[in-house]
Coordinates of C-alpha atoms and ligand atoms in Angstrom, one line a residue:
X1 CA -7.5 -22.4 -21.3
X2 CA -4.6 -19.4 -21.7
X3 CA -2.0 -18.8 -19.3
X4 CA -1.7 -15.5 -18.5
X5 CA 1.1 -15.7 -16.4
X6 CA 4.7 -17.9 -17.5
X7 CA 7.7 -18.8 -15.2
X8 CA 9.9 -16.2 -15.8
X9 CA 14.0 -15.5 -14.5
X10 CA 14.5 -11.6 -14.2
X11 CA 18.5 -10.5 -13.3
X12 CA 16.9 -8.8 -10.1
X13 CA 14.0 -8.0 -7.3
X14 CA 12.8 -5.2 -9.2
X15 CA 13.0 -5.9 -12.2
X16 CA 11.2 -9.7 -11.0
X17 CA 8.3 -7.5 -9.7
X18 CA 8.6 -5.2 -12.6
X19 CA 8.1 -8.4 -15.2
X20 CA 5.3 -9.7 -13.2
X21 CA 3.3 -6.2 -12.7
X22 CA 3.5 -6.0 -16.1
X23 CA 2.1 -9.4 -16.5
X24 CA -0.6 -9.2 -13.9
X25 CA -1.9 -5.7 -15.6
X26 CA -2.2 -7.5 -19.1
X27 CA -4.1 -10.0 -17.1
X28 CA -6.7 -8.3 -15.6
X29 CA -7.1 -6.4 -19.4
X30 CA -7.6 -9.8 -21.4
X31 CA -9.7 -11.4 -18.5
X32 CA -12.3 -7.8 -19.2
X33 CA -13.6 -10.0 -22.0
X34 CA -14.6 -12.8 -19.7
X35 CA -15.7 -11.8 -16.5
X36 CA -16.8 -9.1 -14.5
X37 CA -15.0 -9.3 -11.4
X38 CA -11.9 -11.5 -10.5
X39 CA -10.9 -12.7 -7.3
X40 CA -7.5 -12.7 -6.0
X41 CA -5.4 -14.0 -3.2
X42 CA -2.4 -12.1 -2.0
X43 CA 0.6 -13.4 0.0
X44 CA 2.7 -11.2 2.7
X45 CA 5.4 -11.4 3.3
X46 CA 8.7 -8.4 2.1
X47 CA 8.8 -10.2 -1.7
X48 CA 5.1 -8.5 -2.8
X49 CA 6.2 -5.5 -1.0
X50 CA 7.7 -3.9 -4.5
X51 CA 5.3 -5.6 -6.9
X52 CA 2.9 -3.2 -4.4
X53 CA 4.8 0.0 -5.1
X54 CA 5.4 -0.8 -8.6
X55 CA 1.4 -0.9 -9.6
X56 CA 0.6 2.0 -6.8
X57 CA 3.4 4.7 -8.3
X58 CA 4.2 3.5 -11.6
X59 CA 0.2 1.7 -12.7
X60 CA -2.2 3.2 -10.8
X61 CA -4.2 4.0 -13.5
X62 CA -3.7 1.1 -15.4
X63 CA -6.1 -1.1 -13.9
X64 CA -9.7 -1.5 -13.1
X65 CA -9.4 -1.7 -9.6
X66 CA -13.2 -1.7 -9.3
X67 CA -13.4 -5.5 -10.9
X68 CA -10.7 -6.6 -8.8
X69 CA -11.6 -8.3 -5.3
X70 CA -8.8 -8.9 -3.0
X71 CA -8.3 -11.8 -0.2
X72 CA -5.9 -12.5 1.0
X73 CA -3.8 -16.1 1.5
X74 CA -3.2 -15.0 5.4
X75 CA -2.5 -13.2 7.7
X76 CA -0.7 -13.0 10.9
X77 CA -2.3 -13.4 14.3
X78 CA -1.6 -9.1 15.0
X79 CA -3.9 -6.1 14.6
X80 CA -3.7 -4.5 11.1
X81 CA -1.8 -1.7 12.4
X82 CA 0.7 -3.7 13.4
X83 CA 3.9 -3.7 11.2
X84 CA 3.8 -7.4 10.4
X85 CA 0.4 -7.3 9.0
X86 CA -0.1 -8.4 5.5
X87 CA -2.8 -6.4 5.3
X88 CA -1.7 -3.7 6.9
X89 CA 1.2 -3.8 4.8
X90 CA -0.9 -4.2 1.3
X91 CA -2.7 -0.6 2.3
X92 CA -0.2 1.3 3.3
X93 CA 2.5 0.0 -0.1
X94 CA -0.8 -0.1 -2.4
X95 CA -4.5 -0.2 -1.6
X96 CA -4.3 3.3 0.0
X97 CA -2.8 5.0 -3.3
X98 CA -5.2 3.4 -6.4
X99 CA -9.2 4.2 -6.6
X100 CA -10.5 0.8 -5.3
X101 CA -13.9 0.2 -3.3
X102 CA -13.0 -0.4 0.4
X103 CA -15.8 -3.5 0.1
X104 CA -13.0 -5.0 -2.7
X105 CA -10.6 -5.6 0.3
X106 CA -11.5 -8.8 1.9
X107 CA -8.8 -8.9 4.9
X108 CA -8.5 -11.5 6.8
X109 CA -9.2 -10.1 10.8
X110 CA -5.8 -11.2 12.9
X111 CA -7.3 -10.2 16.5
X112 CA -7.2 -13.0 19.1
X113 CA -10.4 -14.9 18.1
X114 CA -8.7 -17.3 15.9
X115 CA -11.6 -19.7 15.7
X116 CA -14.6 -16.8 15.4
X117 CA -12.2 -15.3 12.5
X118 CA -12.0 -18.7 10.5
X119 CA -15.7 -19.5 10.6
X120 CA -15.8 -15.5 10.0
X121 CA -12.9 -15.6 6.5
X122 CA -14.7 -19.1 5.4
X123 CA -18.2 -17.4 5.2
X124 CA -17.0 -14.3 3.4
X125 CA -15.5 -16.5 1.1
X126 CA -17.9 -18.4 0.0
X127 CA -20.4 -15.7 -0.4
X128 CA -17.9 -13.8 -3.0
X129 CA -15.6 -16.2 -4.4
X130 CA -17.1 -18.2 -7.6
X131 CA -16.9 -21.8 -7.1
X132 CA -15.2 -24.9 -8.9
X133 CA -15.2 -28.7 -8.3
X134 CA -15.9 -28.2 -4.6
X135 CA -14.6 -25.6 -3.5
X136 CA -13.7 -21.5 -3.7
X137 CA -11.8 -20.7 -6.9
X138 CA -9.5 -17.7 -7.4
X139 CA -8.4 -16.4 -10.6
X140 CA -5.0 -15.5 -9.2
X141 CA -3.4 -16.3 -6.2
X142 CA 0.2 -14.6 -5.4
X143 CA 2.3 -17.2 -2.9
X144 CA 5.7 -16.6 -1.8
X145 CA 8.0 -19.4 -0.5
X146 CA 10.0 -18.8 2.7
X147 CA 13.5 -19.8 3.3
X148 CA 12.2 -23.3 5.0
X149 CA 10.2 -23.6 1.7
X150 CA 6.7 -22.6 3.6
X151 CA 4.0 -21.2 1.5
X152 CA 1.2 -19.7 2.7
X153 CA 1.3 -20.1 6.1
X154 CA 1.8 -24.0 5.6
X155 CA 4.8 -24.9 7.5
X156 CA 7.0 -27.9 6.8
X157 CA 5.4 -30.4 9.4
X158 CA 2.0 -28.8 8.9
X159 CA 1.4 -30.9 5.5
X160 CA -2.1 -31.6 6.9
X161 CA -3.1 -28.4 5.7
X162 CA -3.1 -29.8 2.4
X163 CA -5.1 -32.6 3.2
X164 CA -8.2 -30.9 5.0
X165 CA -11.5 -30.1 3.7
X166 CA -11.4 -26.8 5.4
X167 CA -11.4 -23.9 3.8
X168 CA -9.4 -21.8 6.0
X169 CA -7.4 -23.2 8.9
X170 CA -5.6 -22.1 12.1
X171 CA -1.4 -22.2 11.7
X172 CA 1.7 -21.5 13.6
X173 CA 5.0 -20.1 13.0
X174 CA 7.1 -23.2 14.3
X175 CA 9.8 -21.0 15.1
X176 CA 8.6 -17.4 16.8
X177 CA 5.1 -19.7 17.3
X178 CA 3.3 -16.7 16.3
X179 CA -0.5 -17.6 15.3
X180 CA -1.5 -17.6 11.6
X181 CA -4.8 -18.1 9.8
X182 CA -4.0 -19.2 6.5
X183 CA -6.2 -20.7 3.1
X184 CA -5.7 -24.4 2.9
X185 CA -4.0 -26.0 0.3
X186 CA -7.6 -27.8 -1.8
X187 CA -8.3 -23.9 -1.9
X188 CA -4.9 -22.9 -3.1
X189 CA -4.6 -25.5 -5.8
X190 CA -8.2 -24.9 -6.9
X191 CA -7.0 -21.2 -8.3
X192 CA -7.0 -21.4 -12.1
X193 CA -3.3 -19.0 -11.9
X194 CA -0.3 -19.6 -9.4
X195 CA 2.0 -17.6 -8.9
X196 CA 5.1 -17.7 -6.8
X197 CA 7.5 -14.7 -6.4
X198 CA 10.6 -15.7 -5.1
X199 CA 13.7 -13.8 -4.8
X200 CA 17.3 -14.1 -2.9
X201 CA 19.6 -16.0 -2.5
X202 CA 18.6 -17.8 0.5
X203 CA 16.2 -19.6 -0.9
X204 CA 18.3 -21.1 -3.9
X205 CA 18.6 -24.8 -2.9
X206 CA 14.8 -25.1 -1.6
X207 CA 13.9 -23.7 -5.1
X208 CA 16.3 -25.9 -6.9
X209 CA 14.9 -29.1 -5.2
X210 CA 11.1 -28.0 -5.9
X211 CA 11.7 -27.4 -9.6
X212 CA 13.7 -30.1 -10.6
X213 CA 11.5 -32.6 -8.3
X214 CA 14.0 -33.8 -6.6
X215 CA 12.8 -36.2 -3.7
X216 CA 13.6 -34.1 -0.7
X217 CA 11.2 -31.3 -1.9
X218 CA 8.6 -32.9 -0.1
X219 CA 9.3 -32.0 2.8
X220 CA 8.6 -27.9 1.4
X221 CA 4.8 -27.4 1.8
X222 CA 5.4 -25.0 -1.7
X223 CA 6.3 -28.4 -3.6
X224 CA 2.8 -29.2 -3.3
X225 CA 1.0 -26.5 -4.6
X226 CA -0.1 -28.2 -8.0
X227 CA -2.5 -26.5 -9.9
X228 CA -5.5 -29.3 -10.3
X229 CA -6.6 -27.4 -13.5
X230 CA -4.6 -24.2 -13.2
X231 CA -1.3 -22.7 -14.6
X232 CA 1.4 -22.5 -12.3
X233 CA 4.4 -20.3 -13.0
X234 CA 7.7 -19.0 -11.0
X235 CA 8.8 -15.5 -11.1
X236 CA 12.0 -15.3 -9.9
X237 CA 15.7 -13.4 -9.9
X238 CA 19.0 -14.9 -10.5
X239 CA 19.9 -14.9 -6.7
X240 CA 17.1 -17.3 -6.3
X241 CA 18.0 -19.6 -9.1
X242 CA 21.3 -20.1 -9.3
X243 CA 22.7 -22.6 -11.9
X244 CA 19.0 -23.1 -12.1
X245 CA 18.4 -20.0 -14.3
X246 CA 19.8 -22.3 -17.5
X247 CA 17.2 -24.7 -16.6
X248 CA 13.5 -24.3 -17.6
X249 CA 11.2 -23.3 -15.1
Ligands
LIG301 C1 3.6 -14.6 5.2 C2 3.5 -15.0 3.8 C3 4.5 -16.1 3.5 C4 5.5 -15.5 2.7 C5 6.8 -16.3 2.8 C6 7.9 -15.5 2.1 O1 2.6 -14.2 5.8 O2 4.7 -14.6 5.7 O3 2.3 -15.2 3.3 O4 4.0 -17.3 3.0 O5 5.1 -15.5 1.3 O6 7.2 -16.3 4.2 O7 8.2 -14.3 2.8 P1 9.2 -13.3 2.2 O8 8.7 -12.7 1.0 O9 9.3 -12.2 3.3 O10 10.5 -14.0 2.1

Protein backbone atom coordinates (compact mmCIF):
# COMPACT_ATOMS: atom_id res chain seq x y z
CA UNK A 1 0.00 0.00 0.00
CA UNK A 2 1.56 3.90 -0.72
CA UNK A 3 2.25 6.21 1.94
CA UNK A 4 0.98 9.32 1.27
CA UNK A 5 2.31 11.00 4.11
CA UNK A 6 6.45 10.67 5.31
CA UNK A 7 7.97 11.92 8.66
CA UNK A 8 9.17 14.96 7.83
CA UNK A 9 11.62 17.86 10.00
CA UNK A 10 10.64 21.49 8.78
CA UNK A 11 13.03 24.63 10.39
CA UNK A 12 9.57 25.99 11.80
CA UNK A 13 5.61 25.88 12.75
CA UNK A 14 4.65 27.23 9.49
CA UNK A 15 6.57 26.03 7.43
CA UNK A 16 5.73 22.23 9.46
CA UNK A 17 2.00 22.97 8.60
CA UNK A 18 2.97 24.33 5.27
CA UNK A 19 4.95 20.87 4.30
CA UNK A 20 2.10 18.86 5.64
CA UNK A 21 -0.91 20.94 3.76
CA UNK A 22 0.90 20.43 0.97
CA UNK A 23 1.05 16.80 1.61
CA UNK A 24 -2.48 16.23 2.74
CA UNK A 25 -3.78 18.11 -0.57
CA UNK A 26 -1.76 15.62 -2.82
CA UNK A 27 -3.42 13.08 -0.72
CA UNK A 28 -6.82 13.62 -1.09
CA UNK A 29 -5.90 14.08 -5.23
CA UNK A 30 -4.15 10.51 -5.66
CA UNK A 31 -6.74 8.85 -3.22
CA UNK A 32 -9.71 10.46 -6.28
CA UNK A 33 -8.64 7.29 -8.12
CA UNK A 34 -9.68 4.95 -5.27
CA UNK A 35 -12.43 6.10 -3.42
CA UNK A 36 -15.23 8.30 -3.28
CA UNK A 37 -15.26 9.67 -0.04
CA UNK A 38 -12.51 9.59 2.71
CA UNK A 39 -12.91 9.83 6.31
CA UNK A 40 -10.76 11.82 8.52
CA UNK A 41 -10.12 12.38 12.11
CA UNK A 42 -8.84 15.69 13.38
CA UNK A 43 -7.03 16.51 16.61
CA UNK A 44 -7.42 20.05 18.65
CA UNK A 45 -5.49 21.36 20.16
CA UNK A 46 -3.24 25.19 18.96
CA UNK A 47 -0.68 22.84 16.60
CA UNK A 48 -3.67 22.21 13.70
CA UNK A 49 -4.64 25.70 14.20
CA UNK A 50 -2.19 26.97 11.18
CA UNK A 51 -2.39 23.81 9.09
CA UNK A 52 -6.30 25.22 9.34
CA UNK A 53 -5.53 28.72 8.01
CA UNK A 54 -3.00 27.49 5.59
CA UNK A 55 -5.67 25.15 3.43
CA UNK A 56 -8.68 27.92 4.32
CA UNK A 57 -6.55 31.21 2.78
CA UNK A 58 -3.92 29.74 0.87
CA UNK A 59 -5.98 26.09 -0.64
CA UNK A 60 -9.34 26.58 -0.52
CA UNK A 61 -9.85 25.69 -3.80
CA UNK A 62 -7.53 23.06 -4.03
CA UNK A 63 -9.53 20.31 -2.60
CA UNK A 64 -12.66 18.41 -3.00
CA UNK A 65 -14.15 19.24 0.16
CA UNK A 66 -17.30 17.52 -0.96
CA UNK A 67 -15.47 13.81 -0.72
CA UNK A 68 -13.92 14.70 2.45
CA UNK A 69 -15.87 13.58 5.78
CA UNK A 70 -14.60 15.02 8.94
CA UNK A 71 -14.67 13.48 12.74
CA UNK A 72 -13.04 14.38 14.89
CA UNK A 73 -10.43 12.49 17.57
CA UNK A 74 -12.24 14.61 20.50
CA UNK A 75 -13.45 17.08 21.91
CA UNK A 76 -13.64 18.80 25.09
CA UNK A 77 -16.49 18.50 27.55
CA UNK A 78 -17.72 22.60 26.55
CA UNK A 79 -20.30 23.96 24.15
CA UNK A 80 -18.98 24.55 20.56
CA UNK A 81 -19.01 28.11 21.08
CA UNK A 82 -16.77 27.92 23.60
CA UNK A 83 -13.09 28.97 22.90
CA UNK A 84 -11.60 25.63 23.81
CA UNK A 85 -13.70 23.74 21.44
CA UNK A 86 -12.01 21.67 18.80
CA UNK A 87 -14.70 21.98 16.84
CA UNK A 88 -15.51 25.18 17.37
CA UNK A 89 -12.10 26.06 16.64
CA UNK A 90 -11.87 23.91 13.16
CA UNK A 91 -15.03 26.27 11.88
CA UNK A 92 -14.09 29.27 12.72
CA UNK A 93 -9.85 28.74 11.34
CA UNK A 94 -11.29 26.45 8.38
CA UNK A 95 -14.65 24.77 7.83
CA UNK A 96 -16.46 28.21 7.64
CA UNK A 97 -14.17 29.59 4.73
CA UNK A 98 -13.96 26.35 2.04
CA UNK A 99 -17.38 25.04 0.12
CA UNK A 100 -17.98 21.82 2.26
CA UNK A 101 -21.53 20.18 3.04
CA UNK A 102 -22.45 20.91 6.68
CA UNK A 103 -23.47 16.91 6.76
CA UNK A 104 -19.42 16.37 6.05
CA UNK A 105 -18.67 17.69 9.65
CA UNK A 106 -19.24 14.98 12.07
CA UNK A 107 -18.54 16.87 15.55
CA UNK A 108 -18.33 15.34 18.35
CA UNK A 109 -21.40 17.07 20.84
CA UNK A 110 -19.30 18.30 24.21
CA UNK A 111 -22.65 19.24 26.30
CA UNK A 112 -22.97 17.55 29.70
CA UNK A 113 -24.41 14.18 28.66
CA UNK A 114 -21.12 12.50 28.38
CA UNK A 115 -22.58 9.01 28.31
CA UNK A 116 -25.81 9.91 25.74
CA UNK A 117 -22.94 11.62 23.47
CA UNK A 118 -20.69 8.46 23.32
CA UNK A 119 -23.41 6.01 22.47
CA UNK A 120 -24.55 9.15 20.23
CA UNK A 121 -20.44 9.63 18.34
CA UNK A 122 -20.17 5.58 18.32
CA UNK A 123 -23.43 5.31 16.27
CA UNK A 124 -22.54 7.99 13.81
CA UNK A 125 -19.54 6.38 13.30
CA UNK A 126 -20.31 3.37 12.46
CA UNK A 127 -22.94 4.30 10.15
CA UNK A 128 -20.29 6.45 7.95
CA UNK A 129 -16.91 5.26 8.61
CA UNK A 130 -15.93 2.12 6.25
CA UNK A 131 -14.87 -0.72 8.36
CA UNK A 132 -11.59 -2.95 8.75
CA UNK A 133 -10.65 -5.98 10.90
CA UNK A 134 -13.16 -5.03 13.49
CA UNK A 135 -13.53 -1.93 13.75
CA UNK A 136 -14.08 1.92 12.13
CA UNK A 137 -11.24 2.70 9.80
CA UNK A 138 -10.08 6.24 8.87
CA UNK A 139 -8.03 7.21 6.01
CA UNK A 140 -6.28 9.83 7.89
CA UNK A 141 -6.22 10.72 11.31
CA UNK A 142 -4.30 14.02 12.45
CA UNK A 143 -2.95 13.51 16.42
CA UNK A 144 -0.99 15.95 18.28
CA UNK A 145 1.10 14.98 21.30
CA UNK A 146 0.94 17.23 24.42
CA UNK A 147 3.74 18.26 26.52
CA UNK A 148 2.96 15.08 29.03
CA UNK A 149 3.20 13.05 25.76
CA UNK A 150 -0.88 12.62 25.67
CA UNK A 151 -2.51 12.01 22.39
CA UNK A 152 -5.88 12.15 21.83
CA UNK A 153 -7.28 12.72 24.82
CA UNK A 154 -5.40 9.55 26.32
CA UNK A 155 -3.61 10.68 29.26
CA UNK A 156 -0.61 9.12 30.72
CA UNK A 157 -2.28 6.84 33.42
CA UNK A 158 -5.37 6.42 31.14
CA UNK A 159 -3.47 3.54 28.99
CA UNK A 160 -6.76 1.56 29.32
CA UNK A 161 -7.94 3.55 26.58
CA UNK A 162 -5.86 1.59 24.44
CA UNK A 163 -6.94 -1.63 25.60
CA UNK A 164 -10.87 -1.29 25.37
CA UNK A 165 -13.18 -2.51 22.80
CA UNK A 166 -15.01 0.74 22.77
CA UNK A 167 -15.14 2.80 20.26
CA UNK A 168 -15.35 6.01 21.80
CA UNK A 169 -14.68 6.55 25.50
CA UNK A 170 -15.26 9.08 28.35
CA UNK A 171 -11.58 10.98 29.51
CA UNK A 172 -10.29 13.50 31.83
CA UNK A 173 -7.81 16.17 31.85
CA UNK A 174 -5.77 14.85 34.98
CA UNK A 175 -4.66 18.24 35.62
CA UNK A 176 -7.67 21.03 35.05
CA UNK A 177 -9.95 17.55 35.30
CA UNK A 178 -11.92 18.94 32.61
CA UNK A 179 -14.19 16.09 30.75
CA UNK A 180 -13.18 14.70 27.41
CA UNK A 181 -14.73 12.31 24.95
CA UNK A 182 -12.07 11.00 22.92
CA UNK A 183 -11.66 7.86 20.00
CA UNK A 184 -10.01 4.94 21.59
CA UNK A 185 -6.82 3.81 20.74
CA UNK A 186 -8.02 0.08 18.53
CA UNK A 187 -9.82 2.97 16.49
CA UNK A 188 -6.84 5.13 16.23
CA UNK A 189 -4.37 2.51 15.22
CA UNK A 190 -6.93 0.95 12.80
CA UNK A 191 -6.44 4.35 10.41
CA UNK A 192 -4.48 3.33 7.34
CA UNK A 193 -2.46 7.14 7.74
CA UNK A 194 -1.08 8.69 11.18
CA UNK A 195 -0.14 11.57 11.47
CA UNK A 196 1.36 13.59 14.35
CA UNK A 197 2.12 17.33 14.14
CA UNK A 198 4.27 18.34 16.77
CA UNK A 199 5.96 21.45 17.25
CA UNK A 200 8.02 23.40 20.18
CA UNK A 201 10.29 23.07 22.11
CA UNK A 202 8.60 21.80 25.08
CA UNK A 203 7.98 18.73 23.82
CA UNK A 204 11.64 17.77 22.70
CA UNK A 205 12.57 15.00 25.25
CA UNK A 206 8.96 13.24 25.23
CA UNK A 207 9.54 13.16 21.35
CA UNK A 208 13.07 12.08 21.61
CA UNK A 209 12.15 9.09 23.93
CA UNK A 210 9.14 7.98 21.57
CA UNK A 211 11.20 7.90 18.43
CA UNK A 212 14.23 6.39 19.51
CA UNK A 213 12.09 3.75 21.70
CA UNK A 214 13.71 4.35 24.47
CA UNK A 215 12.00 2.44 27.57
CA UNK A 216 10.54 5.29 29.42
CA UNK A 217 8.27 6.27 26.36
CA UNK A 218 5.80 4.09 27.71
CA UNK A 219 4.64 5.87 29.92
CA UNK A 220 3.43 8.59 26.83
CA UNK A 221 -0.02 7.22 25.56
CA UNK A 222 1.41 8.72 21.86
CA UNK A 223 4.19 5.90 22.02
CA UNK A 224 1.52 3.53 21.43
CA UNK A 225 -0.17 4.64 18.61
CA UNK A 226 1.23 1.93 16.04
CA UNK A 227 -0.39 1.73 12.95
CA UNK A 228 -1.59 -2.18 12.77
CA UNK A 229 -1.55 -1.93 8.88
CA UNK A 230 -1.11 1.80 8.49
CA UNK A 231 1.73 4.33 7.77
CA UNK A 232 2.69 6.38 10.53
CA UNK A 233 4.72 9.52 10.04
CA UNK A 234 5.93 12.75 12.27
CA UNK A 235 5.77 16.15 11.08
CA UNK A 236 7.66 18.22 13.07
CA UNK A 237 10.01 21.62 13.46
CA UNK A 238 13.42 21.80 14.74
CA UNK A 239 12.31 23.11 18.27
CA UNK A 240 10.60 19.82 18.70
CA UNK A 241 13.51 17.67 17.60
CA UNK A 242 16.41 18.85 18.76
CA UNK A 243 19.64 16.74 18.20
CA UNK A 244 16.90 14.53 16.98
CA UNK A 245 16.52 16.30 13.63
CA UNK A 246 19.98 14.33 12.38
CA UNK A 247 18.19 11.25 13.31
CA UNK A 248 15.65 9.55 11.07
CA UNK A 249 12.26 9.87 11.88
C1 LIG B 1 -6.83 18.24 22.48
C2 LIG B 1 -6.05 17.48 21.45
C3 LIG B 1 -4.80 16.98 22.07
C4 LIG B 1 -3.71 17.79 21.44
C5 LIG B 1 -2.49 17.85 22.30
C6 LIG B 1 -1.49 18.83 21.74
O1 LIG B 1 -8.06 18.23 22.44
O2 LIG B 1 -6.16 18.94 23.26
O3 LIG B 1 -6.71 16.64 20.70
O4 LIG B 1 -4.52 15.63 21.93
O5 LIG B 1 -3.41 17.25 20.17
O6 LIG B 1 -2.89 18.27 23.59
O7 LIG B 1 -2.04 20.10 21.91
P1 LIG B 1 -1.26 21.42 21.37
O8 LIG B 1 -1.25 21.28 19.89
O9 LIG B 1 -2.11 22.56 21.85
O10 LIG B 1 0.12 21.36 21.98
Amino acid sequence: MKNYFSSKVLPTPIETAEMLAKDFIRFTEEMKRFRENLYIALSGGSTPNLLFDILAEEYPNAINWERLHFFWVDERCVPHSHIESNYGTAIQRCFSKVKIPKENLHPIMGGENTLEEVTRYTGEILSVVPYSAGYPAFDLILLGMGDDGHTASIFPGQEHLFETNSIVAIAENPISGQKRITLTGKVLNNSAEIVFMVTGNKKRNILYQIITKDPLAINYPASKIAPIKGNLSWYVDLEATGNLSTLVL
